[in-house]
PDB file of C-alpha atoms in Angstrom:
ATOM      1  CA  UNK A  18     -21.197  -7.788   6.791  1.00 84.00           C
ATOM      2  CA  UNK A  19     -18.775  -9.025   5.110  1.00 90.00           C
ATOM      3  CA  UNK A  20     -15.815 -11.667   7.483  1.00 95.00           C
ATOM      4  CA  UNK A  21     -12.931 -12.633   6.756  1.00 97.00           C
ATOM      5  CA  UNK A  22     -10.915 -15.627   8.506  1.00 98.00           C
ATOM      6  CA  UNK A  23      -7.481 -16.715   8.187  1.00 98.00           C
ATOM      7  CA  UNK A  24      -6.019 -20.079  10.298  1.00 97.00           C
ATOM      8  CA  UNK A  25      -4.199 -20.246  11.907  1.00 97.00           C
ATOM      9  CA  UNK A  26      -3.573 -17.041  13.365  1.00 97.00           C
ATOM     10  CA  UNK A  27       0.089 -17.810  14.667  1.00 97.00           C
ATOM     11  CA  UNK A  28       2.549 -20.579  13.286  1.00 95.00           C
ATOM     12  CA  UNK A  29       6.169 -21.237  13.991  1.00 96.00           C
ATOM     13  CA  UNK A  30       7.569 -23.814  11.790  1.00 93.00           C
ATOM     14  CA  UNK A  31      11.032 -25.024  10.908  1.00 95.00           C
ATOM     15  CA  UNK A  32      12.842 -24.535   8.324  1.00 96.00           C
ATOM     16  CA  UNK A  33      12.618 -26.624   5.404  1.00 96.00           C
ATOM     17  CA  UNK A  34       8.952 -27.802   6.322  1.00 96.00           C
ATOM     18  CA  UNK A  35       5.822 -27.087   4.219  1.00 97.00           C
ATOM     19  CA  UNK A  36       2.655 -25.621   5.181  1.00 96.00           C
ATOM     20  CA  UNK A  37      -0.886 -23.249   4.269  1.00 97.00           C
ATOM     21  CA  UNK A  38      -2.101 -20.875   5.405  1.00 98.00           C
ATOM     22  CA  UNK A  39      -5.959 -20.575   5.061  1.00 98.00           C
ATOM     23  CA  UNK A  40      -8.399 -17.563   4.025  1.00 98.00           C
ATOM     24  CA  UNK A  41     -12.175 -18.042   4.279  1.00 97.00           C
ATOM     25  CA  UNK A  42     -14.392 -15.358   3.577  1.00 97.00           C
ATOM     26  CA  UNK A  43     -18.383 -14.763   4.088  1.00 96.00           C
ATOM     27  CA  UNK A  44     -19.687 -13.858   0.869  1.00 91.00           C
ATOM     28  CA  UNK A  45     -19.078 -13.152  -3.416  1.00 90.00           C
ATOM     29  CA  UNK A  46     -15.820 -12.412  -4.240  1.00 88.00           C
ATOM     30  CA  UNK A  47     -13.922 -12.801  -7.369  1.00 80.00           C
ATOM     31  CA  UNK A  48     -10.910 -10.487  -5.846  1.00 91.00           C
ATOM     32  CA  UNK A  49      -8.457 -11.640  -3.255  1.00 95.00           C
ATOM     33  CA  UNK A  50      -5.124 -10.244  -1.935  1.00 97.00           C
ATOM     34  CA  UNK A  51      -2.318 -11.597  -0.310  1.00 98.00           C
ATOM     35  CA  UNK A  52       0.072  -9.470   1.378  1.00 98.00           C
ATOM     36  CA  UNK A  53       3.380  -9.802   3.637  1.00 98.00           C
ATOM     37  CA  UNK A  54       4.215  -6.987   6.842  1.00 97.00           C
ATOM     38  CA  UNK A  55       7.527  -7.165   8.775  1.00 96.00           C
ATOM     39  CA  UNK A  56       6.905  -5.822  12.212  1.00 92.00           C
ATOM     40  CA  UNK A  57       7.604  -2.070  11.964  1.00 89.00           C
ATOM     41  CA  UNK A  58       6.428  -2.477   8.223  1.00 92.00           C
ATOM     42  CA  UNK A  59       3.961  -1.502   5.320  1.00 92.00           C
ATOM     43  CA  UNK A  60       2.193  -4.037   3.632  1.00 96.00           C
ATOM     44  CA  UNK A  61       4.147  -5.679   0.710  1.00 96.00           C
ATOM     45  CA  UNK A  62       1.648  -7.006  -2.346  1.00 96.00           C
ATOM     46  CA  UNK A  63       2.634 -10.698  -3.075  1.00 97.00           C
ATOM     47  CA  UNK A  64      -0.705 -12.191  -4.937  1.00 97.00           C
ATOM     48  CA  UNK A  65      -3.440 -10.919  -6.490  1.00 95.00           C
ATOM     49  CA  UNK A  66      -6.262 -13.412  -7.232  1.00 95.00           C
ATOM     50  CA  UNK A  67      -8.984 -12.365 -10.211  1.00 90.00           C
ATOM     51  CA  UNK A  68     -10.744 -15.361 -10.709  1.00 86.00           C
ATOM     52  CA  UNK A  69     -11.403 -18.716  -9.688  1.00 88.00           C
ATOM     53  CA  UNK A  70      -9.188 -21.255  -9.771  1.00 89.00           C
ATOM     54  CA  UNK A  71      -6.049 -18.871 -10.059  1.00 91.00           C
ATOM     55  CA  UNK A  72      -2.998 -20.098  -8.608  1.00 95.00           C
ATOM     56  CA  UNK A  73       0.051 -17.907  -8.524  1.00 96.00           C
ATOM     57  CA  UNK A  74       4.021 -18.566  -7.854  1.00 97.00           C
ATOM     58  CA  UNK A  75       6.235 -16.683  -6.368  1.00 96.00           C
ATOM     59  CA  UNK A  76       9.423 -18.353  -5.297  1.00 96.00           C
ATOM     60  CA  UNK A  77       8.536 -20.578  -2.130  1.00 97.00           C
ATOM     61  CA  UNK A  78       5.166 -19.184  -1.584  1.00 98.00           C
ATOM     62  CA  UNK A  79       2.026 -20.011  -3.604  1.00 98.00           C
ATOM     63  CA  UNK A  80      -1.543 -18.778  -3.934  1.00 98.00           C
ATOM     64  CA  UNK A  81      -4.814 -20.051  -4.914  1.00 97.00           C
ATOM     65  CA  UNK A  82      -8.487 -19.091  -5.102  1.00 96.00           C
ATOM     66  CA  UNK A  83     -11.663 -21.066  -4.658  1.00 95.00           C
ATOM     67  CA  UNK A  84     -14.833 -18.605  -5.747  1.00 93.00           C
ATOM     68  CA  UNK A  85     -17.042 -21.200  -4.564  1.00 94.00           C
ATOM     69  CA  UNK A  86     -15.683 -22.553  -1.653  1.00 95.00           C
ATOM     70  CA  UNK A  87     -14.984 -18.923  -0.446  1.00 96.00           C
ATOM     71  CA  UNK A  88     -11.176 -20.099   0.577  1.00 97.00           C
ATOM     72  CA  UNK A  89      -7.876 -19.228  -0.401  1.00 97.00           C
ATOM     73  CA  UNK A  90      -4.583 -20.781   0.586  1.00 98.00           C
ATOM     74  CA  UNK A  91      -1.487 -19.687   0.811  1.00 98.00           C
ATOM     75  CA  UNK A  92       1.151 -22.600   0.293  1.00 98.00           C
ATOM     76  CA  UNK A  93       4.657 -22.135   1.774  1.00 97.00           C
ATOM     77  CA  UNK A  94       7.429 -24.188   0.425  1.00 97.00           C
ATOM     78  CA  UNK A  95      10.761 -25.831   2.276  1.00 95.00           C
ATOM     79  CA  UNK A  96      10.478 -22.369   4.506  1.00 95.00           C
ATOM     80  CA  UNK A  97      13.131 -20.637   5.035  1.00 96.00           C
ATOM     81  CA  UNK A  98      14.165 -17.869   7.887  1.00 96.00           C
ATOM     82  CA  UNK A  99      13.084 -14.608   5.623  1.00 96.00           C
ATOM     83  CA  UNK A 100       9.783 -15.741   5.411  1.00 97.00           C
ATOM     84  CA  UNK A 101       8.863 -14.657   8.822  1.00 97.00           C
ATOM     85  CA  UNK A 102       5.913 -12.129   8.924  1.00 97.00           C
ATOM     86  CA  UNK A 103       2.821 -11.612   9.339  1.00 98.00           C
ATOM     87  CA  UNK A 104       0.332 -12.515   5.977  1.00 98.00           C
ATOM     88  CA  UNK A 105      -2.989 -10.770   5.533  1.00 98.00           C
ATOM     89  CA  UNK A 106      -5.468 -12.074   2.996  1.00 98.00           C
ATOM     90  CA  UNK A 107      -7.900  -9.250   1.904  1.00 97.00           C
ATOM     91  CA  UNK A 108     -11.151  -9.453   0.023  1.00 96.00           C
ATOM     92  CA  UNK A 109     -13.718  -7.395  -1.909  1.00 93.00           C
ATOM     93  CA  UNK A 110     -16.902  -7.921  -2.478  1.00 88.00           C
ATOM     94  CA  UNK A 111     -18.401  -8.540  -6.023  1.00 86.00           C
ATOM     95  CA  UNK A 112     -20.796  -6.070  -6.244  1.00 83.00           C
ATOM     96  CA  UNK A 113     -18.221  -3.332  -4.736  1.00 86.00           C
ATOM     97  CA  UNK A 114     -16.904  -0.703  -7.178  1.00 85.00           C
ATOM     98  CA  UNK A 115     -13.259   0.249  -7.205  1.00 87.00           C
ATOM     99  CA  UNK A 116     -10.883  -0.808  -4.068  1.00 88.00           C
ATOM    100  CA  UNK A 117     -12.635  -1.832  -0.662  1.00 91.00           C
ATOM    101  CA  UNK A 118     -10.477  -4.363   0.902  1.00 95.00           C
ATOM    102  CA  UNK A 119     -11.464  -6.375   4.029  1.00 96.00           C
ATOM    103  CA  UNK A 120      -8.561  -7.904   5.716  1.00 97.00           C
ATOM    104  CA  UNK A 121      -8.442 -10.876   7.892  1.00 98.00           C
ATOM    105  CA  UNK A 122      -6.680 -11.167  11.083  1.00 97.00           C
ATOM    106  CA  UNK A 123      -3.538 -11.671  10.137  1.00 98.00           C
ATOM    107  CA  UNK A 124      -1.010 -15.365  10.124  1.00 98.00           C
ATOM    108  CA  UNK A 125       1.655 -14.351  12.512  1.00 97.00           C
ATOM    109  CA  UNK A 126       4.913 -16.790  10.769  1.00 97.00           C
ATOM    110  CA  UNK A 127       7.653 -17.890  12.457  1.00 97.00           C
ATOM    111  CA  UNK A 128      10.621 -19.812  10.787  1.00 96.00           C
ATOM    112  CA  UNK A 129      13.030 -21.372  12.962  1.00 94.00           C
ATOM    113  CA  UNK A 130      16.489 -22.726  12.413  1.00 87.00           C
TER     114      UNK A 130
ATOM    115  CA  UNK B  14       9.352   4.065 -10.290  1.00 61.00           C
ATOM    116  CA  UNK B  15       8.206   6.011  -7.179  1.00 76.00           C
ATOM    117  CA  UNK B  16       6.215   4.266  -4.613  1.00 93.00           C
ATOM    118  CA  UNK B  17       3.511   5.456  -2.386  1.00 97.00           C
ATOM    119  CA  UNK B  18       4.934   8.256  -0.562  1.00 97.00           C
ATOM    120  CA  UNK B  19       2.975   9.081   2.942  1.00 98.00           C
ATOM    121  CA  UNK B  20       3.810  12.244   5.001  1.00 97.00           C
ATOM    122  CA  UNK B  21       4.643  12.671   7.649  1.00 98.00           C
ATOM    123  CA  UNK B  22       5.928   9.320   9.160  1.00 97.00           C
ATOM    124  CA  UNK B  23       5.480   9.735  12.759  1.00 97.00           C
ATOM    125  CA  UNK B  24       2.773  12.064  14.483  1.00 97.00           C
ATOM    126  CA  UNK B  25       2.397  13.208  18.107  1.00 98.00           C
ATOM    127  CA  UNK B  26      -0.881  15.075  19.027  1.00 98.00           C
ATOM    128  CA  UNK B  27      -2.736  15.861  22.240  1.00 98.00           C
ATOM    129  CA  UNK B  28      -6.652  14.931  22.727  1.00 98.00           C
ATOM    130  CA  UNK B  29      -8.802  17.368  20.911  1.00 98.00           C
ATOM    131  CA  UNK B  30      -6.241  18.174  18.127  1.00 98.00           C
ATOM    132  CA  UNK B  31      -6.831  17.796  14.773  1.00 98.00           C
ATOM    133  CA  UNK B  32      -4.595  16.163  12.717  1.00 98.00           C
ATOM    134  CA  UNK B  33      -3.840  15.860   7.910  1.00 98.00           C
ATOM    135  CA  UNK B  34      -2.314  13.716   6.730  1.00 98.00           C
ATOM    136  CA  UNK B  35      -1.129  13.392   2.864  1.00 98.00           C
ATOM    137  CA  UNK B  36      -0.551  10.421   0.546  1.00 98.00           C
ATOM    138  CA  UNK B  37       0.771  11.034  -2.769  1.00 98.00           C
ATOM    139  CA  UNK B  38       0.299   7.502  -5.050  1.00 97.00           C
ATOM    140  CA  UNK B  39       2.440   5.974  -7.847  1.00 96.00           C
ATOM    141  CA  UNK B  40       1.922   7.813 -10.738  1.00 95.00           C
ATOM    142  CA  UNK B  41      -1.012   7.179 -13.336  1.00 94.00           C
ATOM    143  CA  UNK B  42      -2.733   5.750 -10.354  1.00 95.00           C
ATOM    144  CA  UNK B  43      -6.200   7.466  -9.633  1.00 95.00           C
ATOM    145  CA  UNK B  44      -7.499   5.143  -6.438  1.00 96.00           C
ATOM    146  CA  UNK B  45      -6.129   6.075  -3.388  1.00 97.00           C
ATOM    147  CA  UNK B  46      -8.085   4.336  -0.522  1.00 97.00           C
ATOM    148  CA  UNK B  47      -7.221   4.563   3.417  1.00 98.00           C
ATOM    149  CA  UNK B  48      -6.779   2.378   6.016  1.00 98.00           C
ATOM    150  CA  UNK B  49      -6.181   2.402   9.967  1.00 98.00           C
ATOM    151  CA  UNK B  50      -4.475  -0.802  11.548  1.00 97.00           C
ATOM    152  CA  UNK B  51      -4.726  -0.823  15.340  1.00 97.00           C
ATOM    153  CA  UNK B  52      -3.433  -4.394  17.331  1.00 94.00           C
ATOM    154  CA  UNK B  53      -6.990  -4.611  19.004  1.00 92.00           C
ATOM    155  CA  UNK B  54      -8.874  -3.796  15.320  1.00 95.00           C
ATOM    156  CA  UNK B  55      -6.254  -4.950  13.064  1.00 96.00           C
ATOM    157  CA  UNK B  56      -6.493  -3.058   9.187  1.00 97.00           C
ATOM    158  CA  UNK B  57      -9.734  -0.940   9.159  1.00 97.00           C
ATOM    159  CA  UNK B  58     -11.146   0.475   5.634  1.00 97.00           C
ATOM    160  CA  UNK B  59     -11.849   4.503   5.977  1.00 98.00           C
ATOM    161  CA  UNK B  60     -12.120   5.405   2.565  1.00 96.00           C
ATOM    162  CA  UNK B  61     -11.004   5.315  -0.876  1.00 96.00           C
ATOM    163  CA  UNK B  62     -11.127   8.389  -3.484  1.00 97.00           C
ATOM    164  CA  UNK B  63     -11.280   7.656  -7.643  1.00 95.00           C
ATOM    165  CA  UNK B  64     -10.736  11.327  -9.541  1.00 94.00           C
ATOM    166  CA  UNK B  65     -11.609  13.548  -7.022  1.00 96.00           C
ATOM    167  CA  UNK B  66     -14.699  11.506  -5.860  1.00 96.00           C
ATOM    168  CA  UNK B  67     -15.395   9.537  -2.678  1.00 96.00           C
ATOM    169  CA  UNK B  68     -16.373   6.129  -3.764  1.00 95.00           C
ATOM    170  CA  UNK B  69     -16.331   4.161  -1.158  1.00 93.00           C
ATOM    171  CA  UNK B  70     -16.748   5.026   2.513  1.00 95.00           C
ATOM    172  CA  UNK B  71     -15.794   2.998   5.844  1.00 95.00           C
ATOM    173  CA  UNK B  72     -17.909   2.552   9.399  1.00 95.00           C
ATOM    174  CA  UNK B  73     -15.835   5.469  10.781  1.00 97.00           C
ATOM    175  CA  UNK B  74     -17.282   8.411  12.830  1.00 97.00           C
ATOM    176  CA  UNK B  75     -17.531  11.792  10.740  1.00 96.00           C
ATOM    177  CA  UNK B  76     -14.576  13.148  12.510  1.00 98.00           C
ATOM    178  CA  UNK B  77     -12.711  11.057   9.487  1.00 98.00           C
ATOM    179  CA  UNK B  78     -12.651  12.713   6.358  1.00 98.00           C
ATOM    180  CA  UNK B  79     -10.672  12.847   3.028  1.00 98.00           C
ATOM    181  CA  UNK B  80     -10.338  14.501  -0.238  1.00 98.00           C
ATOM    182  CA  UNK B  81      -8.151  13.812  -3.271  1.00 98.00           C
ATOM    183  CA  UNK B  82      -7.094  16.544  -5.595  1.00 98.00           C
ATOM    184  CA  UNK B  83      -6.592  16.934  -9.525  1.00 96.00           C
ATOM    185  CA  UNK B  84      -3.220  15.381  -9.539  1.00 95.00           C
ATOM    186  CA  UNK B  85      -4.652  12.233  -7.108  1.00 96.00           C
ATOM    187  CA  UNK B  86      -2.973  13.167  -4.307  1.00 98.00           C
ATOM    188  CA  UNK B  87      -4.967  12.656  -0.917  1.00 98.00           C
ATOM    189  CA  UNK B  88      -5.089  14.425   2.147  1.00 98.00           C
ATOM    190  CA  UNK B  89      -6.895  12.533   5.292  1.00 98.00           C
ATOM    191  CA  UNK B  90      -8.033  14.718   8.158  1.00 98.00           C
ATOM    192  CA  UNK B  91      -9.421  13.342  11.993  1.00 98.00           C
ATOM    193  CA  UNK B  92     -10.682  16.339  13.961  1.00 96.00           C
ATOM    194  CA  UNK B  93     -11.234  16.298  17.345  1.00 97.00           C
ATOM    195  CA  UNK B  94      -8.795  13.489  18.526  1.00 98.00           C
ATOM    196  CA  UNK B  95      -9.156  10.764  20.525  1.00 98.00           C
ATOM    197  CA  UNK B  96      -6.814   8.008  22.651  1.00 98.00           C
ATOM    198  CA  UNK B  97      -8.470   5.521  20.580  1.00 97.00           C
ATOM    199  CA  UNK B  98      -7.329   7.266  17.240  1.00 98.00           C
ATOM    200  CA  UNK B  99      -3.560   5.883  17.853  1.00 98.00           C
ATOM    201  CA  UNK B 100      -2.478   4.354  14.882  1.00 98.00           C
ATOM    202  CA  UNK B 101      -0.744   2.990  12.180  1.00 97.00           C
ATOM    203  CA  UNK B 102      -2.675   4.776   8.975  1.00 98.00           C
ATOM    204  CA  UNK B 103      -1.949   3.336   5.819  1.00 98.00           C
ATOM    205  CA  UNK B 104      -2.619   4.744   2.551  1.00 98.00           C
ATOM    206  CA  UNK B 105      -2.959   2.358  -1.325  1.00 97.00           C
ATOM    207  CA  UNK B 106      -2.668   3.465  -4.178  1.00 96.00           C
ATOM    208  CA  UNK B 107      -3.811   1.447  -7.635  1.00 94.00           C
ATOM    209  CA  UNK B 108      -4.745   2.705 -11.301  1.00 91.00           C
ATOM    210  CA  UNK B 109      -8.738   2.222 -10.779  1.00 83.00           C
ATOM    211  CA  UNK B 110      -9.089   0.210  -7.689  1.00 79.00           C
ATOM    212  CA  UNK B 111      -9.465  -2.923  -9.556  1.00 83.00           C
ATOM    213  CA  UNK B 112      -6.034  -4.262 -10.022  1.00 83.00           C
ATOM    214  CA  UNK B 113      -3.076  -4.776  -7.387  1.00 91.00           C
ATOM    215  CA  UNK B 114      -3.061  -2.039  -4.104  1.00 94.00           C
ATOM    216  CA  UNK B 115       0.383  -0.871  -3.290  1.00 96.00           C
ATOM    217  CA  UNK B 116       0.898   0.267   0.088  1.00 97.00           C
ATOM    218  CA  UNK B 117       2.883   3.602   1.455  1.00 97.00           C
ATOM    219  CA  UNK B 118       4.927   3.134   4.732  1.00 96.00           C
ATOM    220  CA  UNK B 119       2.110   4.673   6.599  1.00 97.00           C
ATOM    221  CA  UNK B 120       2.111   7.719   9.322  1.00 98.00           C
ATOM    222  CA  UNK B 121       2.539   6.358  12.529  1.00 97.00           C
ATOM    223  CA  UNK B 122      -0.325   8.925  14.586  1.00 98.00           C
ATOM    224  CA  UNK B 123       0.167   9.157  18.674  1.00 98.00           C
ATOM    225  CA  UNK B 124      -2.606  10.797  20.903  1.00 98.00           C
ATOM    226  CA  UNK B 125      -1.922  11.462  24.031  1.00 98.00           C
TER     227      UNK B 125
END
């Protein structure tokens, strides 16, 4: 069965400061998700990861993919208040057809003045 | 362009109800998979639906069950309900289920 793991599961920083987010998974996968919910909220795509070694940018957040190491990270820049939410990596498996995505716990984010 | 539209938004049923729910997906999109997000479970898998075809199917009693039609719209159904059932469900939509999910706002379902 396939697990997924994010640390740590709650994290209240302050603004300006850096910090990941981490996203180990149990077994192949050459797909990974990232995705933002405000409480109340949908999900809200930011990355998706297709093979190893991507690394994508998006403004103060970036994402990258180890295949081999099973781990993605999710790098937040000089943070700022907006960025609070909660961050779900999601995987699926390599041998899966079509969309089957296995979400891990969730990174509770709190930005503070 | 349109989103992922998800109908209704909020849900009240009583125990032993059943209960449909609809998702319509961004157009050209043909996947339209299902999930349930609970605080104690977090974001389940149920099922996801490529033209008209279940293709993938969740650890969810039978009381859960889908369909899509021609125009990829999809329609989830949970007979007999349960306490437990209580949830946020959230539908995704993507063109084949290999590229980037989009999420609707979800139907917020209450059992009581």
């Amino acid at each position: 069965e396939l697990k997924v793991e994010q640390n740590p599961l709650f994290l209240s920083m302050q603004e300006g400061k850096n910090y990941t987010i981490y996203c180990n998974y149990s077994t192949t996968s050459d797909r990974l998700y990232w995705y933002r919910q405000d409480p109340g909220k949908s999900l809200e795509s930011l990355f998706v990861l297709l093979s190893n070694g991507a690394v994508k940018q998006e403004g103060r957040l970036m994402a990258s993919l180890d295949t081999k190491a099973r781990l993605s990270t999710l790098h937040i820049t000089a943070a700022v208040h907006d960025l609070s939410a909660t961050y779900f990596c999601a995987v699926v498996p390599k041998e899966t057809s079509g969309s089957r995505l296995t979400f891990g716990e969730g990174t509770q984010l709190t930005v503070n003045p | 362009k349109a989103g992922v539209t998800q109908t209704p938004r909020y849900l009240i049923k009583t125990r032993g109800q059943q209960v449909t729910l609809s998702c319509s997906p961004i157009s050209g999109h043909r996947s339209v998979s299902w999930y349930q997000q609970t605080p104690g479970q977090g974001l389940q898998f149920l099922f996801e639906y490529f033209s008209e075809t279940q293709r993938n199917k969740g650890n969810f009693p039978g009381r859960f069950s889908g369909r899509q039609f021609s125009n990829s719209r999809s329609e989830m159904n949970v007979s007999t309900l349960e306490l437990g059932d209580s949830a946020l469900y959230l539908c995704a939509s993507s063109l084949a289920g290999y590229s980037e999910a989009f999420f609707g706002q979800g139907t917020r379902l209450t059992v009581v």
